[in-house]
Each structure stands twice: as structure tokens, then as C-alpha cells.
PDB file of C-alpha atoms in Angstrom:
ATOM      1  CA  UNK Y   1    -106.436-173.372 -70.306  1.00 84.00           C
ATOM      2  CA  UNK Y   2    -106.389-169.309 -70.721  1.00 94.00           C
ATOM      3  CA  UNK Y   3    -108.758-168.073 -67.853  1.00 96.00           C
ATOM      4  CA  UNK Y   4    -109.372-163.971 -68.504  1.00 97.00           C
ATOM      5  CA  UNK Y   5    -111.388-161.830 -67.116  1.00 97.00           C
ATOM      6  CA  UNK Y   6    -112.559-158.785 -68.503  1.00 97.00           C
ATOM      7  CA  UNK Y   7    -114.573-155.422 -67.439  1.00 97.00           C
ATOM      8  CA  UNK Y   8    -117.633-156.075 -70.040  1.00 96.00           C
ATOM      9  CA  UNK Y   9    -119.923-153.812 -71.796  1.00 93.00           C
ATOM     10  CA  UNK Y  10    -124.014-152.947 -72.177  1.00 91.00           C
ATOM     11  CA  UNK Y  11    -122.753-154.315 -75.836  1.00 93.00           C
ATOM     12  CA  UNK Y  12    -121.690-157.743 -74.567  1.00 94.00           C
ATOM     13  CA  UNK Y  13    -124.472-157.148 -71.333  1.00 94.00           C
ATOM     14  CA  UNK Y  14    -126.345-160.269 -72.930  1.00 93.00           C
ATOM     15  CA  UNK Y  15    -123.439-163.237 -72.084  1.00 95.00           C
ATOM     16  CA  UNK Y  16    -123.456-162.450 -68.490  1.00 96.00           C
ATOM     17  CA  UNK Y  17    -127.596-162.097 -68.490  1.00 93.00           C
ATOM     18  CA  UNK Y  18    -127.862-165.841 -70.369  1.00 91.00           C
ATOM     19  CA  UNK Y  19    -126.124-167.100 -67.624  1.00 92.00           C
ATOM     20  CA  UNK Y  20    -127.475-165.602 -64.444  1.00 89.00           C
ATOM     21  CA  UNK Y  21    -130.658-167.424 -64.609  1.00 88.00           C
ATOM     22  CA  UNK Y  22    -128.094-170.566 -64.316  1.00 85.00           C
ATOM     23  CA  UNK Y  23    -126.429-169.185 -61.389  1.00 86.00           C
ATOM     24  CA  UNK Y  24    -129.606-168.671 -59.366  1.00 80.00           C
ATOM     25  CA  UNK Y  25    -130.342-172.055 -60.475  1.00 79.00           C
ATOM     26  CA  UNK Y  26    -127.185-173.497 -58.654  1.00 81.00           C
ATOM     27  CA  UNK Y  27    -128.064-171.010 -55.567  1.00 76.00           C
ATOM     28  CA  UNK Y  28    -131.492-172.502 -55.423  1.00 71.00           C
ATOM     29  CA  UNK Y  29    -129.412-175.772 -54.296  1.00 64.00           C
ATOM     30  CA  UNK Y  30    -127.306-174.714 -51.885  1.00 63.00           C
ATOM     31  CA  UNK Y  31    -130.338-172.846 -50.332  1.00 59.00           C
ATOM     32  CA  UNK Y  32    -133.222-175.506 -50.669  1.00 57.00           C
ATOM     33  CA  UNK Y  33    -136.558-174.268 -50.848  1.00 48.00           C
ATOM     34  CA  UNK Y  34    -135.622-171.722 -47.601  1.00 59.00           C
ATOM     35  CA  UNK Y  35    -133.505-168.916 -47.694  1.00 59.00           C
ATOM     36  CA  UNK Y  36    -132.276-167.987 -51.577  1.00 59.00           C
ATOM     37  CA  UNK Y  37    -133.521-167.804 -55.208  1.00 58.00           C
ATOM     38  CA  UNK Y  38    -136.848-169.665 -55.673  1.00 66.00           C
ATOM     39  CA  UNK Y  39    -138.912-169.753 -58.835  1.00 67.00           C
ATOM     40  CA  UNK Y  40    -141.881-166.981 -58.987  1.00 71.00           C
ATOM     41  CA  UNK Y  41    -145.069-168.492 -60.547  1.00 73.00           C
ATOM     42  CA  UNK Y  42    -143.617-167.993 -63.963  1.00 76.00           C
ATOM     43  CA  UNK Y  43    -140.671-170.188 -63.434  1.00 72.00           C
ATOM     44  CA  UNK Y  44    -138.171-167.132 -63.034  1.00 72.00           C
ATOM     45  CA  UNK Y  45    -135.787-167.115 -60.247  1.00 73.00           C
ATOM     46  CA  UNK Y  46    -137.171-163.934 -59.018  1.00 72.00           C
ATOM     47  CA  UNK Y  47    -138.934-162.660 -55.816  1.00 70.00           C
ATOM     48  CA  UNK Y  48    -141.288-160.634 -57.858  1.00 73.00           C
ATOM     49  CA  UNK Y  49    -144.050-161.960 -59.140  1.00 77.00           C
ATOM     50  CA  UNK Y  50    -144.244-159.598 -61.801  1.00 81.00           C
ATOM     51  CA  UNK Y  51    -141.250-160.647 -63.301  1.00 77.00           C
ATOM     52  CA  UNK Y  52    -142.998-162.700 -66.098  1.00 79.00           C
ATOM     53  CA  UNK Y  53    -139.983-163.342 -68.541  1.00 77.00           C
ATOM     54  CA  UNK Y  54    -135.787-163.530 -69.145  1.00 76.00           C
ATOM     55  CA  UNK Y  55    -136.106-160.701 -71.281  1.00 74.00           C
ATOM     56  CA  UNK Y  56    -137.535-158.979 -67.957  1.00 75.00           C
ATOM     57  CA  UNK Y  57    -135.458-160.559 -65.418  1.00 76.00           C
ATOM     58  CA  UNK Y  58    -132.656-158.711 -68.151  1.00 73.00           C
ATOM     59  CA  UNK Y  59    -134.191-155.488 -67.923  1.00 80.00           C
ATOM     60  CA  UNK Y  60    -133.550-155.757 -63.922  1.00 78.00           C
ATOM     61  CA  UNK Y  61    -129.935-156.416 -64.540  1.00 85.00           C
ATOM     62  CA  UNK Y  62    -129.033-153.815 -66.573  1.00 89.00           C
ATOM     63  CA  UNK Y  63    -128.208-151.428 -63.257  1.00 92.00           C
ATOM     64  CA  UNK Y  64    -124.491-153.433 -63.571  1.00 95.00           C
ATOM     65  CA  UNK Y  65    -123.840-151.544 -67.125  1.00 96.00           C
ATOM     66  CA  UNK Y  66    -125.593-147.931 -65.783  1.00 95.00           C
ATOM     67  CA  UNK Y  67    -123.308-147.365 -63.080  1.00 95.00           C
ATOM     68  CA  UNK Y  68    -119.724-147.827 -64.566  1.00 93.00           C
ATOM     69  CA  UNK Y  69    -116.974-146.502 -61.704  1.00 94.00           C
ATOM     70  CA  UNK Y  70    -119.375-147.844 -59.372  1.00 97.00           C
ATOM     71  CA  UNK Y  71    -120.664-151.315 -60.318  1.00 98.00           C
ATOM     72  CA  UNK Y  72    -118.190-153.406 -62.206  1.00 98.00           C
ATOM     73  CA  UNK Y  73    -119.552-156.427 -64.305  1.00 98.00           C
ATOM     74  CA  UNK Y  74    -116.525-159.056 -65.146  1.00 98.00           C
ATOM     75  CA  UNK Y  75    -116.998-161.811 -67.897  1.00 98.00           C
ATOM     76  CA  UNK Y  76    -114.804-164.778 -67.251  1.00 98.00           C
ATOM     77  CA  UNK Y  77    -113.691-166.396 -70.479  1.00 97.00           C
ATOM     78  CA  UNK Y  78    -111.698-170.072 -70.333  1.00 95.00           C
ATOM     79  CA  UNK Y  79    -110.073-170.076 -73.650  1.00 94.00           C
ATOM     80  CA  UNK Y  80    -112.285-167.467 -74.660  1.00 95.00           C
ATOM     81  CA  UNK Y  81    -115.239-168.691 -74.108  1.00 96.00           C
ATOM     82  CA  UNK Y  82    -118.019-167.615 -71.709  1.00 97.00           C
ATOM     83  CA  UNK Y  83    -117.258-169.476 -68.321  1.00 97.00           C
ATOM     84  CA  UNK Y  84    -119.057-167.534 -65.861  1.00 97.00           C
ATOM     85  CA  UNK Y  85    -118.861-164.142 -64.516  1.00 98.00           C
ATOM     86  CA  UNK Y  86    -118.196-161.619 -61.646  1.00 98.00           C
ATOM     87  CA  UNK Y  87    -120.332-158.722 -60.338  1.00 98.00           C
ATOM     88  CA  UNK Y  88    -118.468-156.238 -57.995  1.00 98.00           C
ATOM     89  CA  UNK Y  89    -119.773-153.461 -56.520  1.00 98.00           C
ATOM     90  CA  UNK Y  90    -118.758-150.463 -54.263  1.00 98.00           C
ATOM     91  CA  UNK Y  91    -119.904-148.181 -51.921  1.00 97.00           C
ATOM     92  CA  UNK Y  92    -122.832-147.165 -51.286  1.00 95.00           C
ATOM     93  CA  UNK Y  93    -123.444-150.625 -52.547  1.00 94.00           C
ATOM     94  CA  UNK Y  94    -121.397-152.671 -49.861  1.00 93.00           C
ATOM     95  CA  UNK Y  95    -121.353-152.265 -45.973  1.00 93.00           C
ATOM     96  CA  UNK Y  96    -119.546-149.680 -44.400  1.00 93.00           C
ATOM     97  CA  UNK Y  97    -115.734-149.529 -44.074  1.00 95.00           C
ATOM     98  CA  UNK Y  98    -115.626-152.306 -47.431  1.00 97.00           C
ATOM     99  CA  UNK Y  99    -114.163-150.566 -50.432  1.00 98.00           C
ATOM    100  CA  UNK Y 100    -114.993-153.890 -53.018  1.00 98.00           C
ATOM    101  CA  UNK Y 101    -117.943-156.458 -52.502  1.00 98.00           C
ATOM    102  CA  UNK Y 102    -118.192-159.509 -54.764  1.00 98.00           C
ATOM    103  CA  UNK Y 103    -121.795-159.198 -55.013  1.00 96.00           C
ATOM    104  CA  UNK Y 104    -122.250-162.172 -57.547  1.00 95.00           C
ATOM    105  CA  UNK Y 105    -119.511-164.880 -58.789  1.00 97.00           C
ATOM    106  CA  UNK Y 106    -120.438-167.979 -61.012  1.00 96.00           C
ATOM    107  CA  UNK Y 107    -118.398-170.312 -63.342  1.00 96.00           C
ATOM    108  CA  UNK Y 108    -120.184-172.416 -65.294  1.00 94.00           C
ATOM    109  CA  UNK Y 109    -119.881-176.280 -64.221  1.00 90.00           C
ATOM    110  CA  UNK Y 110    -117.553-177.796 -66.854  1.00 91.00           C
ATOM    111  CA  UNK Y 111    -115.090-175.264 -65.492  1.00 91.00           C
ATOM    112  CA  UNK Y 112    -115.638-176.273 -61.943  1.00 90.00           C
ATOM    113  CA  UNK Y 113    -112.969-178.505 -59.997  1.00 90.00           C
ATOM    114  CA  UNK Y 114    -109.640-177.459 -61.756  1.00 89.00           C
ATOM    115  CA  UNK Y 115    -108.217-174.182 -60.272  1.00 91.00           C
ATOM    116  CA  UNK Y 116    -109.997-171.814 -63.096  1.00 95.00           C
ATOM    117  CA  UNK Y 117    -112.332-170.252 -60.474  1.00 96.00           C
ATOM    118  CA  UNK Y 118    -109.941-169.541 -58.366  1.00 97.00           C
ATOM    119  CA  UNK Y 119    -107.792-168.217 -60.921  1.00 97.00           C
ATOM    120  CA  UNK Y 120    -110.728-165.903 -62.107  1.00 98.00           C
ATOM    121  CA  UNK Y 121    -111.458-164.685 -58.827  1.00 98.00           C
ATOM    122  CA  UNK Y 122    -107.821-164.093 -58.212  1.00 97.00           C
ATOM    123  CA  UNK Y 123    -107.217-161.893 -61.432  1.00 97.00           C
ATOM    124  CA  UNK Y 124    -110.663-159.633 -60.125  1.00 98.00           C
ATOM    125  CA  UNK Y 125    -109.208-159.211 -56.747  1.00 97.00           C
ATOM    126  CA  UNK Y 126    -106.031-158.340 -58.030  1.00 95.00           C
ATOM    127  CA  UNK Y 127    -107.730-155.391 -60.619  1.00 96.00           C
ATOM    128  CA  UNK Y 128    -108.311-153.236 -57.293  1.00 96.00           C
ATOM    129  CA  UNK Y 129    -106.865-152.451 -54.045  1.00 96.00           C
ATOM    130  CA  UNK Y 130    -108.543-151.877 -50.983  1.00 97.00           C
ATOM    131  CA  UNK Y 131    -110.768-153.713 -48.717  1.00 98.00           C
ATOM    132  CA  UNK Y 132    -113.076-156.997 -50.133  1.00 98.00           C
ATOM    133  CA  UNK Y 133    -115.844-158.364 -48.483  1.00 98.00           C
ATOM    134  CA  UNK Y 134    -117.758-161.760 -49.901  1.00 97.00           C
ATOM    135  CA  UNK Y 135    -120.437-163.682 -48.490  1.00 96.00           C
ATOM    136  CA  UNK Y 136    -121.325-167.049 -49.127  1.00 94.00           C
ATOM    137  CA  UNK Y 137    -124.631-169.495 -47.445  1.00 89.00           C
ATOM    138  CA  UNK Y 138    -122.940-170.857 -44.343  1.00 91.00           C
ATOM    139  CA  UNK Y 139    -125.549-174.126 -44.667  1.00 87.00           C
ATOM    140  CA  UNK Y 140    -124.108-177.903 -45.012  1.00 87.00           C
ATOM    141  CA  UNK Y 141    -125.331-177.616 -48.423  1.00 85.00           C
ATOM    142  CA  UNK Y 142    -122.556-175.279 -49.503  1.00 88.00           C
ATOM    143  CA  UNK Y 143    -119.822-177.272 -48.115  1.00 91.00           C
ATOM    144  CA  UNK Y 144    -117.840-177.240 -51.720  1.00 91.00           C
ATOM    145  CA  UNK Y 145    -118.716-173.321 -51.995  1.00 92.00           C
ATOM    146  CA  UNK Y 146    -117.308-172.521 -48.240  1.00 95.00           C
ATOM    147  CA  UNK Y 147    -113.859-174.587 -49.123  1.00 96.00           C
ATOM    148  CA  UNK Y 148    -113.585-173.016 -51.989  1.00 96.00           C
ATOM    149  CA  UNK Y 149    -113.516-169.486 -50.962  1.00 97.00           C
ATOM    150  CA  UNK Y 150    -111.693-170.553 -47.808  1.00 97.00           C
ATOM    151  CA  UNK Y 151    -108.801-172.289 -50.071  1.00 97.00           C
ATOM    152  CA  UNK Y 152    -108.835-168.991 -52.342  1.00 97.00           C
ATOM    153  CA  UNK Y 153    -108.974-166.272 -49.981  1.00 97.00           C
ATOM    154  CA  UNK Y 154    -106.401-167.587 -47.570  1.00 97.00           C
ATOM    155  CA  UNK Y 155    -103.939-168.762 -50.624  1.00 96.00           C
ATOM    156  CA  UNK Y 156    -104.402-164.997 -52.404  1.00 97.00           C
ATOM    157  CA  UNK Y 157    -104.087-163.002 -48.986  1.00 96.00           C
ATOM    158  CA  UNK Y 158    -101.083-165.575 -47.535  1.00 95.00           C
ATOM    159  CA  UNK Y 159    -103.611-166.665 -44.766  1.00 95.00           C
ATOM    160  CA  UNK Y 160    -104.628-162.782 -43.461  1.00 95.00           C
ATOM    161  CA  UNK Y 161    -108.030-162.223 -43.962  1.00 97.00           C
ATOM    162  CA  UNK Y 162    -111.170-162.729 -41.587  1.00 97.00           C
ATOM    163  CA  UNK Y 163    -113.780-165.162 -41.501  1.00 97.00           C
ATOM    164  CA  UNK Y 164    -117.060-164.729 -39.561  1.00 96.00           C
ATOM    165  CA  UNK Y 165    -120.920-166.120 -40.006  1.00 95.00           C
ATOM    166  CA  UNK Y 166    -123.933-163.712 -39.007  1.00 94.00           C
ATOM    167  CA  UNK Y 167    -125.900-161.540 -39.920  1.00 93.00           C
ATOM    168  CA  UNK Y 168    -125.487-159.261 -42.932  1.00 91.00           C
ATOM    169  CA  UNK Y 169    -127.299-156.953 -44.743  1.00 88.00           C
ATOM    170  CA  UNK Y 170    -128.408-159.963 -46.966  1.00 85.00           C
ATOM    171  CA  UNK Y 171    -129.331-162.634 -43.804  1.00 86.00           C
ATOM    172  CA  UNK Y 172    -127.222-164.768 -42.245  1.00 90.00           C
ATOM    173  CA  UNK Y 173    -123.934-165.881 -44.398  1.00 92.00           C
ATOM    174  CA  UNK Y 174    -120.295-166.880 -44.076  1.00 96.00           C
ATOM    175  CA  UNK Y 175    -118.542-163.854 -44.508  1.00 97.00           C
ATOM    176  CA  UNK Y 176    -114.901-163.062 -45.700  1.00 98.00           C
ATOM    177  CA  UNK Y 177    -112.822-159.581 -45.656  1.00 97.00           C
ATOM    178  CA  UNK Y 178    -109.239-158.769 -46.714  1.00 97.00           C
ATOM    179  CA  UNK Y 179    -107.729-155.822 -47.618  1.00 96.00           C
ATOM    180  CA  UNK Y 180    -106.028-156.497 -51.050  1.00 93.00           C
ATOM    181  CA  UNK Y 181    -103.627-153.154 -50.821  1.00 91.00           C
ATOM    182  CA  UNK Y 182    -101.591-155.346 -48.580  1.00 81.00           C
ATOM    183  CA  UNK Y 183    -101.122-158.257 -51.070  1.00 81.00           C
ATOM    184  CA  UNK Y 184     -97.803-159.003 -52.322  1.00 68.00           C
TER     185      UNK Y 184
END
């Protein structure tokens, strides 16, 4: 299978958008009913309760496609089709001394379980050079999410990289960091 991933458009905006609300729907499980995305009282995975609709929780989203040089919003395609996506930001929208944060990552699950994540998440790491950061929920729950960025962050950085759980600016999570301009 072809696994691309490409730099998308306000145009093509909409792909990425239809699947978010299926990404916070996978977070909500690896978080439980504590800690991550829970549904307002209009069954939107969204803190606000104002947020009454998709077409809203869209409107919110659109800061990935107003900030290009800045925010970076990658469609992954698996024999070009939609298969998930990944939302990378940069300073001032990552902590200090982190050139690249993977804010947001999510393949769809048909896609899940044969090396096309990590291939995806490979090719984005690979489009810049500097230093990545990535958090993921440190909770049992998340066992499958924790391997996998452990098994794809040591393989793409031959085992240099760091690994730490604490506090961040978004609670506590299992960080990673690696600094991609030494990759060979």
C-alpha cells in the first residue's frame, strides 16, 4: 500500500475536519471520562458548551489553514485515500527550545496494525529538521498508543531521543523529543 502525506489546503480543509471528530472519539477512550475529549451537551467533543454543531467545531479548526509557515496541516492518504492526518505546529505554538510539535496525529482504524502509521509519521518527521516534541496519555489505557510511538521514534532516530512523563503545558503526558537534523 502507497502511504503519502501531503501539506493540505483551506480547499481540501474539509477531509481532515470529517475526521477529527473521529479522532477525539478514539481519545475519549484512552482518556475515560477523566482527563481528554468528552462530549459537550450537544454531543460534540468539545469543552465549550457553545459549540452546538460540526459545522462549528469546523469553524474552530480552521486556525491550521490561517497560519501557513507556522501551523502545518498533513493529510495522510493510503492508496490515495483519506487515512488520517497530521497537525504540526511551531513556535510560539510548542514549548520552548522545540522547533516541531506533533500537536495532533490520527489514522483511521482499518489502517491501524500494519506499519502505515509509522510510515506516515516517518515521512512528516522527515519534511523538517530540527527539534520534535510529541506527547501522548501516559494511562494503562494507551498501552498500544505508548508502544507505538516508542517503536517509531526509537526506529526513525536509531534509538537517540528522550522519553519522560510529567507535566506539560497540556497536563500530565508521556513525552518524546528528538532532534531530526541529526537523522541519517
Amino acid at each position: 500500500m502507497n502511504i503519502e502525506t501531503a501539506l493540505t489546503t483551506l480547499e481540501d480543509a474539509y477531509i481532515i475536519k470529517n475526521m477529527y471528530p473521529l479522532y477525539l472519539h478514539d481519545l475519549s477512550g484512552h482518556y475515560g471520562l477523566a482527563g481528554g475529549p468528552l462530549l459537550n451537551g450537544h454531543g460534540i467533543f468539545e469543552d465549550s458548551p457553545e459549540v452546538r454543531t460540526l459545522a462549528e467545531q469546523y469553524d474552530i479548526q480552521n486556525i491550521w489553514w490561517e497560519k501557513p509557515g507556522c501551523l502545518y496541516p498533513f493529510l495522510i492518504r493510503a492508496d490515495g485515500q483519506p487515512a488520517g492526518f497530521a497537525l504540526v505546529a511551531t513556535p510560539p505554538h510548542c514549548a520552548k527550545g522545540v522547533d516541531y510539535f506533533m500537536n495532533d496525529f490520527f489514522v483511521l482504524q482499518p489502517y491501524r496494525g500494519q506499519g502505515y502509521a509509522q510510515q506516515a509519521a516517518i515521512q512528516v518527521f522527515g519534511r523538517f529538521a530540527g527539534v520534535w516534541e510529541l506527547f501522548t496519555n501516559p494511562a494503562d489505557k494507551n498501552v498500544i498508543g505508548q508502544k507505538f510511538w516508542r517503536k517509531t521514534v526509537s526506529g526513525y532516530t536509531n534509538g537517540i531521543y528522550k522519553e519522560k512523563a510529567g507535566d506539560t503545558f497540556d497536563g500530565y503526558k508521556l513525552s518524546f523529543r528528538f532532534d531530526s537534523a541529526n537523522i541519517k
